[in-house]
Short mmCIF file of C-alpha atoms and ligand atoms in Angstrom, two decimals:
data_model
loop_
_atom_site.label_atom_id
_atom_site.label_comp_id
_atom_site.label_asym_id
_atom_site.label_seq_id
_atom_site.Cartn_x
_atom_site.Cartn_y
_atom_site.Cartn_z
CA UNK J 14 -53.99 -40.86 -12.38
CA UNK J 15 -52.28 -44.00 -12.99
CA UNK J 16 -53.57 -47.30 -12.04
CA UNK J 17 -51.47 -49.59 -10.54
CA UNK J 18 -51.15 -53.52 -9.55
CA UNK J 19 -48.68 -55.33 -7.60
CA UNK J 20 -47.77 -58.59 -7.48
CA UNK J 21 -46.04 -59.76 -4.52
CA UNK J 22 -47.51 -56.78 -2.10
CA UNK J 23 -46.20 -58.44 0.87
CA UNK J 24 -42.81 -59.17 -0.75
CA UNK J 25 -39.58 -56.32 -0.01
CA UNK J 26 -40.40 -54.59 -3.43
CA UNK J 27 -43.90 -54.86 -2.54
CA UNK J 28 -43.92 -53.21 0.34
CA UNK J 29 -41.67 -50.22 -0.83
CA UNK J 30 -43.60 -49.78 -3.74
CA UNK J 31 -46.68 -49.21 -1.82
CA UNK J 32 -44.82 -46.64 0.07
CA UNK J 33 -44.25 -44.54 -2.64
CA UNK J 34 -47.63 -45.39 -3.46
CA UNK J 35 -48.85 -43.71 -0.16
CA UNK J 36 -45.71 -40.77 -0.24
CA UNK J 37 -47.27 -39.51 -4.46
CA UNK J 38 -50.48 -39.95 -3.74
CA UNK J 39 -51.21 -39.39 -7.40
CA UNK J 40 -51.45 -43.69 -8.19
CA UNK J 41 -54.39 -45.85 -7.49
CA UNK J 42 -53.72 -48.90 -6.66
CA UNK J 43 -56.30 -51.63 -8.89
CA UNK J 44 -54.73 -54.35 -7.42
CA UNK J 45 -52.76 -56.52 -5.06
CA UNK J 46 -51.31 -60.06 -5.10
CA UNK J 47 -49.38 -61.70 -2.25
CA UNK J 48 -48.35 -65.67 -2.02
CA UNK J 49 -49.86 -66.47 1.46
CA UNK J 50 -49.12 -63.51 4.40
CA UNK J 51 -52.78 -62.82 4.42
CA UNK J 52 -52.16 -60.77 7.24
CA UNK J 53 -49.99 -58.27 5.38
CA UNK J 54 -52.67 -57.89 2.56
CA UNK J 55 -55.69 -57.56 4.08
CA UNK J 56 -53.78 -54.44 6.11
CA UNK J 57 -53.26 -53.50 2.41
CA UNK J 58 -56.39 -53.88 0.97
CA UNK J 59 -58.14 -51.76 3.74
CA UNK J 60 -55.54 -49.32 3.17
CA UNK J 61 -55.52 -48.81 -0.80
CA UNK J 62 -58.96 -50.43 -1.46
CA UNK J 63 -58.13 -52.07 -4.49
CA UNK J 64 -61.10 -53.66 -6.60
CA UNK J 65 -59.05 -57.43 -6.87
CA UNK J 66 -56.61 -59.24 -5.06
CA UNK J 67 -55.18 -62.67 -5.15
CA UNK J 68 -53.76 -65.27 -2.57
CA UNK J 69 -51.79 -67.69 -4.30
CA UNK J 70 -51.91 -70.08 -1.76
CA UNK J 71 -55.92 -71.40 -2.31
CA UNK J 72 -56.09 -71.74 1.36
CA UNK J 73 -54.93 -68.60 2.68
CA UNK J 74 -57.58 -67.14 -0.01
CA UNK J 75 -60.27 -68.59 1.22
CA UNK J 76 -59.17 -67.16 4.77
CA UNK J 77 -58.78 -63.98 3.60
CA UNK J 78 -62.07 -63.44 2.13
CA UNK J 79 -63.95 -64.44 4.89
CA UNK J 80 -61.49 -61.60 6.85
CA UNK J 81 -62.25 -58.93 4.11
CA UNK J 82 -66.12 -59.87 3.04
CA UNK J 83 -66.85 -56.38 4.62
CA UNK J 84 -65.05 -54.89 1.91
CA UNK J 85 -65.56 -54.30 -1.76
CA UNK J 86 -62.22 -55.99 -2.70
CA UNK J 87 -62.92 -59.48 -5.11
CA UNK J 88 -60.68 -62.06 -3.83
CA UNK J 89 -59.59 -64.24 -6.54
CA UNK J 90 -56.79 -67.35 -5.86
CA UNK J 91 -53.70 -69.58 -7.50
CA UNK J 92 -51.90 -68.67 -10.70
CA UNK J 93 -54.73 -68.48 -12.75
CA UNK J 94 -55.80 -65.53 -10.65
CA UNK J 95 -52.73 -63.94 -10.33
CA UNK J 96 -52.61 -64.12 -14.33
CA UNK J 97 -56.00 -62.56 -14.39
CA UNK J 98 -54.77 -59.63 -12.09
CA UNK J 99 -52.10 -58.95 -14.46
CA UNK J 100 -54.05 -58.89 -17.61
CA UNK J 101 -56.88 -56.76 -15.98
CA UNK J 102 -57.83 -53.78 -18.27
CA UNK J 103 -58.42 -51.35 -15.52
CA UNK J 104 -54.43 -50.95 -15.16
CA UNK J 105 -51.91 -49.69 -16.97
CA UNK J 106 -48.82 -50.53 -15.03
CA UNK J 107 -47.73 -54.01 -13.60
CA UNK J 108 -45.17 -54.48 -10.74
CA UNK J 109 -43.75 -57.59 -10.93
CA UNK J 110 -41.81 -58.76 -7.26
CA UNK J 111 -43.30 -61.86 -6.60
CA UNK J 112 -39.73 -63.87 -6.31
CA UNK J 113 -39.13 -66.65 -8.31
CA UNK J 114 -40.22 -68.87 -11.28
CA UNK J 115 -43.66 -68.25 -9.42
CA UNK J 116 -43.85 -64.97 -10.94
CA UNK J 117 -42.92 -65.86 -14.67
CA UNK J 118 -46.48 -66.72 -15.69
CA UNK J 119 -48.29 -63.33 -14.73
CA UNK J 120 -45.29 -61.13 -16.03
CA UNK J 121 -45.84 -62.44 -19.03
CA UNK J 122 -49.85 -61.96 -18.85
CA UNK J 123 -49.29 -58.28 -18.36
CA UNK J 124 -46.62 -58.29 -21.06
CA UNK J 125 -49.39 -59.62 -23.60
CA UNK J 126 -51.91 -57.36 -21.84
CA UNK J 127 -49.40 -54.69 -23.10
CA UNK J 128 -48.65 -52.80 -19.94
CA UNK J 129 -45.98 -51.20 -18.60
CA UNK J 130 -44.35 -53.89 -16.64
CA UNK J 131 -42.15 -52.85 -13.60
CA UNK J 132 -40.11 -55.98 -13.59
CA UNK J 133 -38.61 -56.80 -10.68
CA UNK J 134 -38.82 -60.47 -11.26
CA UNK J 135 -34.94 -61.86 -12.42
CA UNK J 136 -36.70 -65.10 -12.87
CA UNK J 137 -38.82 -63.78 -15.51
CA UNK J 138 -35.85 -63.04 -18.36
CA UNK J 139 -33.46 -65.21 -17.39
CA UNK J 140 -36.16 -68.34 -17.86
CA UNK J 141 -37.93 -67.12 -20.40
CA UNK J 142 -36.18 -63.97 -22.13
CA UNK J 143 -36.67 -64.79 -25.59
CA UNK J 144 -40.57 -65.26 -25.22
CA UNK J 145 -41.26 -62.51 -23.28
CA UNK J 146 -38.98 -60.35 -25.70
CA UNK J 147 -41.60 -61.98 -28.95
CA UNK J 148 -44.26 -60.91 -26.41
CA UNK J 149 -43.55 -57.17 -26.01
CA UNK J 150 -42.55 -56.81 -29.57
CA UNK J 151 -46.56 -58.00 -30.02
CA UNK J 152 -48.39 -56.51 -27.75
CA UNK J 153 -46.95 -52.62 -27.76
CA UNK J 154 -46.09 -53.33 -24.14
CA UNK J 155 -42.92 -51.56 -21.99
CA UNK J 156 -40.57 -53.48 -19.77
CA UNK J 157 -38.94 -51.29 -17.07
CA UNK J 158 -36.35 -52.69 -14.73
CA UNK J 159 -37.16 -52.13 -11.57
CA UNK J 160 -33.77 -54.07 -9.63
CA UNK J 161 -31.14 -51.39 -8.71
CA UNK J 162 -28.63 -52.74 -11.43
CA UNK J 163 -30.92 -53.01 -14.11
CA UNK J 164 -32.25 -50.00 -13.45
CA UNK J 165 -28.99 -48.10 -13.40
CA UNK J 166 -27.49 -49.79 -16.93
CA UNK J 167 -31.58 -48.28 -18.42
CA UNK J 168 -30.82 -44.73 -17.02
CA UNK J 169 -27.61 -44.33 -18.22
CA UNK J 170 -28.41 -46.03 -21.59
CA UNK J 171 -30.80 -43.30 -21.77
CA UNK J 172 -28.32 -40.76 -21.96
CA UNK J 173 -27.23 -41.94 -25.38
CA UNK J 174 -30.92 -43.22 -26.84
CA UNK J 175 -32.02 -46.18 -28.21
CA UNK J 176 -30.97 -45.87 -32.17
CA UNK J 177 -27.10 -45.02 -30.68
CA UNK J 178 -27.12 -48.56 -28.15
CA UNK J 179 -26.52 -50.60 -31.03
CA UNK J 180 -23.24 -48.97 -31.91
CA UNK J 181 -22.00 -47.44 -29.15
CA UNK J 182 -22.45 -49.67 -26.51
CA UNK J 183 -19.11 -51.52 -25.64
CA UNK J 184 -19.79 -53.12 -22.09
CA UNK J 185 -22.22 -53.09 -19.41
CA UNK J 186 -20.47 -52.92 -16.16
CA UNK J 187 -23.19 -54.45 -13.38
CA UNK J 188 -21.68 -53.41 -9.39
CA UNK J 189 -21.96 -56.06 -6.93
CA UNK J 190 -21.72 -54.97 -2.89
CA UNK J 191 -19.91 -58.48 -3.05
CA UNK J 192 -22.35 -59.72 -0.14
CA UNK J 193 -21.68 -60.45 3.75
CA UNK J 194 -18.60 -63.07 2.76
CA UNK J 195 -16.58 -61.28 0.06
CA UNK J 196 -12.89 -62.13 0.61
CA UNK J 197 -13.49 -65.16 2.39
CA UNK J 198 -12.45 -68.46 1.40
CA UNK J 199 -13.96 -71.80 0.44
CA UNK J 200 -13.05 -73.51 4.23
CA UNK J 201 -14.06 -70.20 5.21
CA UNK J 202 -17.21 -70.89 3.59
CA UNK J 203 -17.95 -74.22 4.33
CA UNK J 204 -19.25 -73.88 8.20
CA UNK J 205 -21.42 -70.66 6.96
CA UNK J 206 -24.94 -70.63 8.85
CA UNK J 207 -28.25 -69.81 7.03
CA UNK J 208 -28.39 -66.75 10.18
CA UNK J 209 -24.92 -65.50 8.90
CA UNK J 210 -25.82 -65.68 5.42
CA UNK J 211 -29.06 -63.52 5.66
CA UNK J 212 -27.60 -60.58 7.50
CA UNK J 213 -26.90 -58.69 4.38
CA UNK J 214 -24.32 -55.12 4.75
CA UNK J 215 -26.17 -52.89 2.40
CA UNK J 216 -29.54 -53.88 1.22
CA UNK J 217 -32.86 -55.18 2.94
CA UNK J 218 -33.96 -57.58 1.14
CA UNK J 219 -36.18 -60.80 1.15
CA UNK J 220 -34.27 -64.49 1.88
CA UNK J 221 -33.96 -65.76 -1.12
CA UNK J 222 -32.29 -63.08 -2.44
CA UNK J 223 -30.22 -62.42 0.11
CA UNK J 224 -28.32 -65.68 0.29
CA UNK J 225 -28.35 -65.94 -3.32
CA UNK J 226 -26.22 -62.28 -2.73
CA UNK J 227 -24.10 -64.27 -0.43
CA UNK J 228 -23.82 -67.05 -2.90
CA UNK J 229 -23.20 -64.49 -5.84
CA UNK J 230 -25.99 -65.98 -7.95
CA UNK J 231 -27.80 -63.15 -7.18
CA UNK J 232 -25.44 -61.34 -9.57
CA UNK J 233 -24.93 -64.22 -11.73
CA UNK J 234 -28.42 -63.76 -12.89
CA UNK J 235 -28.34 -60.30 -13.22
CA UNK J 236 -26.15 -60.95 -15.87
CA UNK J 237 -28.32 -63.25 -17.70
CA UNK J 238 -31.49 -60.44 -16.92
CA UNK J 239 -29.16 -57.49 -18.32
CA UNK J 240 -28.45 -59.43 -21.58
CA UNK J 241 -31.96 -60.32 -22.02
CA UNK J 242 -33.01 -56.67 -21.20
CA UNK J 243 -30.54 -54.84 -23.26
CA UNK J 244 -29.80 -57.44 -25.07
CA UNK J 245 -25.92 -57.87 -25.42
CA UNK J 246 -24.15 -61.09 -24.64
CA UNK J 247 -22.94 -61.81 -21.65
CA UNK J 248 -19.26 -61.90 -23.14
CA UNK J 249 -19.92 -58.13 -22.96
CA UNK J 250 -21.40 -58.00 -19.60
CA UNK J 251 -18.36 -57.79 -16.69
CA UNK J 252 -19.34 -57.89 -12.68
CA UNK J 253 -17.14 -55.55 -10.16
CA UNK J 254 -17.48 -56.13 -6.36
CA UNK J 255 -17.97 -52.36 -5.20
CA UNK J 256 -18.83 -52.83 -1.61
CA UNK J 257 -20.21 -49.38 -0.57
CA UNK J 258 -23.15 -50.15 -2.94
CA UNK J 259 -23.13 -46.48 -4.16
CA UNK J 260 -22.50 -47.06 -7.92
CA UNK J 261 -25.83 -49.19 -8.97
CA UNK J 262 -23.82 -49.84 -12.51
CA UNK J 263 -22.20 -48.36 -15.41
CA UNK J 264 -21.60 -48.80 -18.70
CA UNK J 265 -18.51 -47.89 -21.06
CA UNK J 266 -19.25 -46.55 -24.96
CA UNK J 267 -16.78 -46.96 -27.65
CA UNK J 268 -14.84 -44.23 -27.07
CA UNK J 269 -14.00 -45.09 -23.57
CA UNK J 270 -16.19 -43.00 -21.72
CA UNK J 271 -17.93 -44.83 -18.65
CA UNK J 272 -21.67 -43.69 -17.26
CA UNK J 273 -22.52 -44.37 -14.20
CA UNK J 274 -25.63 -44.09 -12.50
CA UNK J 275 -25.06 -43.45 -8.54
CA UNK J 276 -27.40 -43.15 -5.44
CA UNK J 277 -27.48 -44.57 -1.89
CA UNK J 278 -28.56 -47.79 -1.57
CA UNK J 279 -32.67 -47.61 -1.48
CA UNK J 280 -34.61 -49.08 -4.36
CA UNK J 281 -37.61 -46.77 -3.86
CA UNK J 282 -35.73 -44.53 -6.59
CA UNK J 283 -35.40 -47.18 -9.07
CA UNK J 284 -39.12 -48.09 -8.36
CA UNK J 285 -40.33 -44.59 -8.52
CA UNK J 286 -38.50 -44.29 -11.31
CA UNK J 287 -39.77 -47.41 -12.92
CA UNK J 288 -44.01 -45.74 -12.47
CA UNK J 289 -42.76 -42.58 -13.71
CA UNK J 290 -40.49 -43.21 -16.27
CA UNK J 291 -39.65 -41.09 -18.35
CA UNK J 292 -40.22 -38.50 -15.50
CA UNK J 293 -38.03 -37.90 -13.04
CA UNK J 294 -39.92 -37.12 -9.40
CA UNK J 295 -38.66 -35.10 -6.28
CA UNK J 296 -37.74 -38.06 -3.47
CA UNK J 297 -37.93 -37.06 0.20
CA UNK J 298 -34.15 -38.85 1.71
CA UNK J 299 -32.52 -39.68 -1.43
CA UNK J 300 -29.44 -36.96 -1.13
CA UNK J 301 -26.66 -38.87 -1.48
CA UNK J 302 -23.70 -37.39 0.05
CA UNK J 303 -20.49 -39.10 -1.09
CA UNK J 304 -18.01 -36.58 0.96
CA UNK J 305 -19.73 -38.78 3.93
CA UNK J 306 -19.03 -41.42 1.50
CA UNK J 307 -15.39 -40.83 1.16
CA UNK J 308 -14.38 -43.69 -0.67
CA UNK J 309 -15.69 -46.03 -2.75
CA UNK J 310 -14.25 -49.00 -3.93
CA UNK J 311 -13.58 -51.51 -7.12
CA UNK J 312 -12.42 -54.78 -7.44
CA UNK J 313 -12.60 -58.05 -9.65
CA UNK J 314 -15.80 -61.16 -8.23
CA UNK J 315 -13.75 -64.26 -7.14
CA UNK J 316 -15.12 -66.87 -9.14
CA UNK J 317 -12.99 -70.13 -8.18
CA UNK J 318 -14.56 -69.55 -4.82
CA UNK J 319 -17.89 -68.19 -5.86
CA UNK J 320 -18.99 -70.55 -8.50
CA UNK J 321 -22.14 -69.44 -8.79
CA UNK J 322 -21.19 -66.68 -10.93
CA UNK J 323 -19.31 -68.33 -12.96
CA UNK J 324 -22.29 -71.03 -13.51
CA UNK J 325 -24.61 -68.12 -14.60
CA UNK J 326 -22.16 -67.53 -17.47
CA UNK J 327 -21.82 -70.49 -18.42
CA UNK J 328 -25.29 -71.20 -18.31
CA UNK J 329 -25.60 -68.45 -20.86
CA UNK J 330 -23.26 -69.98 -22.99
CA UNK J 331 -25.15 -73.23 -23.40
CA UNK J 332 -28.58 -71.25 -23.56
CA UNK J 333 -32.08 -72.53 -24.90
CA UNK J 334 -33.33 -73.60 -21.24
CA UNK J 335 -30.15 -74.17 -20.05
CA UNK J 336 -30.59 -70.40 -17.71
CA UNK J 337 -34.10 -72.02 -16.86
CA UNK J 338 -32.11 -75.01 -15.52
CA UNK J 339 -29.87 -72.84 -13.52
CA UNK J 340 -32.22 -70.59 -11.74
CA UNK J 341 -34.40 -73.70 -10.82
CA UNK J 342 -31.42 -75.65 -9.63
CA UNK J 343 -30.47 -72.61 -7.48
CA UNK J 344 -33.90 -72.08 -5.95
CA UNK J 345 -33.79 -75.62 -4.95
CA UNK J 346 -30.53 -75.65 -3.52
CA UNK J 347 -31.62 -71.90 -1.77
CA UNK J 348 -34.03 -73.76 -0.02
CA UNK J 349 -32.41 -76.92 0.68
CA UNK J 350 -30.10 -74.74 2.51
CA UNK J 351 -32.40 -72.60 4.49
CA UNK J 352 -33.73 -75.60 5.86
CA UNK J 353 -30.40 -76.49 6.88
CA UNK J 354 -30.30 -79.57 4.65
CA UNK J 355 -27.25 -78.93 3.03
CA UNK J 356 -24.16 -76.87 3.23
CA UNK J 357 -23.40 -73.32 1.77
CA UNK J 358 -21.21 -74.53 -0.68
CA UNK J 359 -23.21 -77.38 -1.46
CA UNK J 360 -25.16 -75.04 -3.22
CA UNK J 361 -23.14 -74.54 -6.13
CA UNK J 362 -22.20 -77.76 -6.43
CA UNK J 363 -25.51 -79.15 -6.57
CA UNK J 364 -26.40 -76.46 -9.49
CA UNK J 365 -23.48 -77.39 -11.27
CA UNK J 366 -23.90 -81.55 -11.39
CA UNK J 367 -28.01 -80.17 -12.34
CA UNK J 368 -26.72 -78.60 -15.05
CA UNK J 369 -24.25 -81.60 -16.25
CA UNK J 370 -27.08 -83.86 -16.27
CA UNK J 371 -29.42 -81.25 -18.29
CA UNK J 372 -29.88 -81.41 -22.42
CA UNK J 373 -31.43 -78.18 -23.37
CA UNK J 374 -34.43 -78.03 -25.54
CA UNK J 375 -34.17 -75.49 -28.21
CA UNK J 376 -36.36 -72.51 -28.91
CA UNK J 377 -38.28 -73.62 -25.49
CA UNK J 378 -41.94 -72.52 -25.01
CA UNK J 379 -43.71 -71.67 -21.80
CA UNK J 380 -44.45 -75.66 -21.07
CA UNK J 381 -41.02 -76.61 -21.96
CA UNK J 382 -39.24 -73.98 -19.53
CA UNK J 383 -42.17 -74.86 -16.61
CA UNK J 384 -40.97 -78.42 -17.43
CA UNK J 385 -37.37 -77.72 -17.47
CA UNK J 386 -37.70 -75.92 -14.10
CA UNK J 387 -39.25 -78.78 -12.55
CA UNK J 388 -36.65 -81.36 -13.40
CA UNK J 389 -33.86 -79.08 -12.36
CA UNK J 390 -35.52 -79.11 -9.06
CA UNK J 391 -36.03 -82.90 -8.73
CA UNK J 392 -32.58 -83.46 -9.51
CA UNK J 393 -30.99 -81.12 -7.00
CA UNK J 394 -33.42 -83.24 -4.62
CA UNK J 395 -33.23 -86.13 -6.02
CA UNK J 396 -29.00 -85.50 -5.80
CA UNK J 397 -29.33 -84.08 -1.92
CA UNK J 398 -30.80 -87.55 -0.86
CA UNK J 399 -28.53 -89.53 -3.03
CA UNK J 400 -25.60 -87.84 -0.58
MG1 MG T 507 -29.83 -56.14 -7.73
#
């Protein structure tokens, strides 16, 4: 039976992963770990009984154990216990979906615990790629994408094997649905609400997320993630808006031939997929049906309008913690704008002049890119105010 913990078990992915959890019924689940919706977890932990969970917020934990003292669950708190949960030896596999930089330091506990991590943390790679790649290569442990994209590019990589990527990979091709403003403008996009911006035409999906799909940065890290994960440059990495959200991404071999892994748009195959690996399971719903479909759809990202793209490439370019930078900028900004603060476009334009003002520190370590991430986030504050 495999063991299982989750981080981020109130999240989106946290939630769907527990119901495949409860649809197999051949996982245990060791352990949960949510950021503060106490409510949501101690539903969980009377449902799945894990031995350990963790509040990240020291508060809420202290809540929640007084609400769950009837139980056998240990309630542990903060990063330090979120970091233990991942690194506990009574499971083998890891999902990481807590969202953000806030989940970097436990992925890369259960990367040196040598798990199987089900990453579907972008934060994670496109912060710290490099020292979670030394990490694996150490410990013996297995990174599985768990995001739709990702996820898609591993399958069909599959297809050829590992010893053939290095030669007969040309491109990585990662879909975007293009989110709810594709085709608009930039005076389009200047009046955009935070309420227009979260209802999202394709995928349910947590806040953050879904305005950085709106923003494209959602995409733009995906890049950076992708080259980390199958590590190819981003020069070799191209986005297409396909709006029906069918295709999850493709990639093209030497000879021209393009693989594509499709599906409709529900990410509890690519996290069943992600447990199970290298097994494929029977799904109940999953039939895709692309006569209903009809047609589907390509076409080229508008970058002059949707900076944030093109930020996440060249963010890439200039590397070393330069991604780290970008990603803390953008969460920032994210929230700046959710709290009405600023303006929807101000959010690229506040990552860019972050950037600017950044020098990146080579070969960073896990302090340097904590410290990195901090700075970028006082400046886009720091920045806001100045306006
Ligand atoms: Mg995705």
């Amino acid at each position: 039976m495999m063991k299982l913990t989750v981080l981020g078990s109130t999240g989106s992915i946290g939630t769907q992963t527990l119901e495949v959890v409860r649809e197999r019924g051949d996982i245990s689940i060791e352990a949960l770990g949510a950021g503060r919706n106490i409510a949501l977890l101690e539903e969980q932990i009377r449902c799945f009984r894990p031995r350990l969970a963790c509040v990240a917020d020291e508060r809420a934990a202290k809540q929640l154990k007084v609400a769950v003292a009837d139980t056998e669950t240990k309630i542990l708190s903060g990063s330090a216990g979120m970091e233990e949960l991942a690194a506990d030896p009574a499971s083998d596999t890891v999902v990481a979906a807590i969202v953000g930089i806030a989940g970097l330091a436990s992925s890369l506990a259960a990367v040196k615990a040598g798990k199987r991590l089900a990453l579907a943390n972008k934060e994670t790679l496109v912060a710290a790629g490099d020292l979670v790649r030394s990490a694996l290569t150490k410990s013996g442990g297995e990174l599985i994408p768990v995001d739709s994209e990702h996820s898609a590019v591993f399958q069909c990589l599959e297809a050829i094997g590992t010893e053939r990527r290095r030669t007969e990979l040309k491109r990585i091709i990662l879909t975007a649905s293009g989110g709810p403003f594709a085709g608009k403008t930039r005076a389009e996009l200047a009046e955009i609400t935070p309420e227009q911006a979260l209802r999202h035409p394709n995928w349910d999906m947590g806040a953050k997320i879904t305005i950085d799909s709106a923003t494209l940065m959602n995409k733009g890290l995906e890049v950076l993630e992708a080259s980390q994960l199958f590590d190819t440059k981003t020069e070799k990495i191209d986005v297409l808006v396909h709006r029906q959200s069918i295709v999850h991404s493709m990639i093209e071999l030497t000879d021209g031939a393009v693989l594509a892994q499709l599906g409709v748009p529900d990410m509890k195959l690519p996290i069943q997929y992600a447990l199970t690996y290298p097994d494929r399971l029977p799904m109940q719903g999953n039939t895709l049906d692309l006569a209903t479909v009809g047609t589907l759809t390509f076409e080229k990202p508008d970058t002059s309008t949707f900076r944030c793209l093109a930020l996440a490439y060249e963010a890439a370019e200039k590397g070393h913690t330069m991604p780290c930078v970008l990603n803390g900028a953008n969460e920032a900004a994210v929230a700046l704008f959710l709290q009405k603060k600023i303006r929807f476009l101000e959010i690229g334009e506040l990552i860019e002049r972050t950037m600017e003002a950044h020098k990146p520190i080579r070969n960073p370590g896990l302090e340097d890119i904590l410290e990195a991430d901090c700075w970028a986030r006082e400046t886009v504050r720091h920045l806001q105010q100045m306006a």
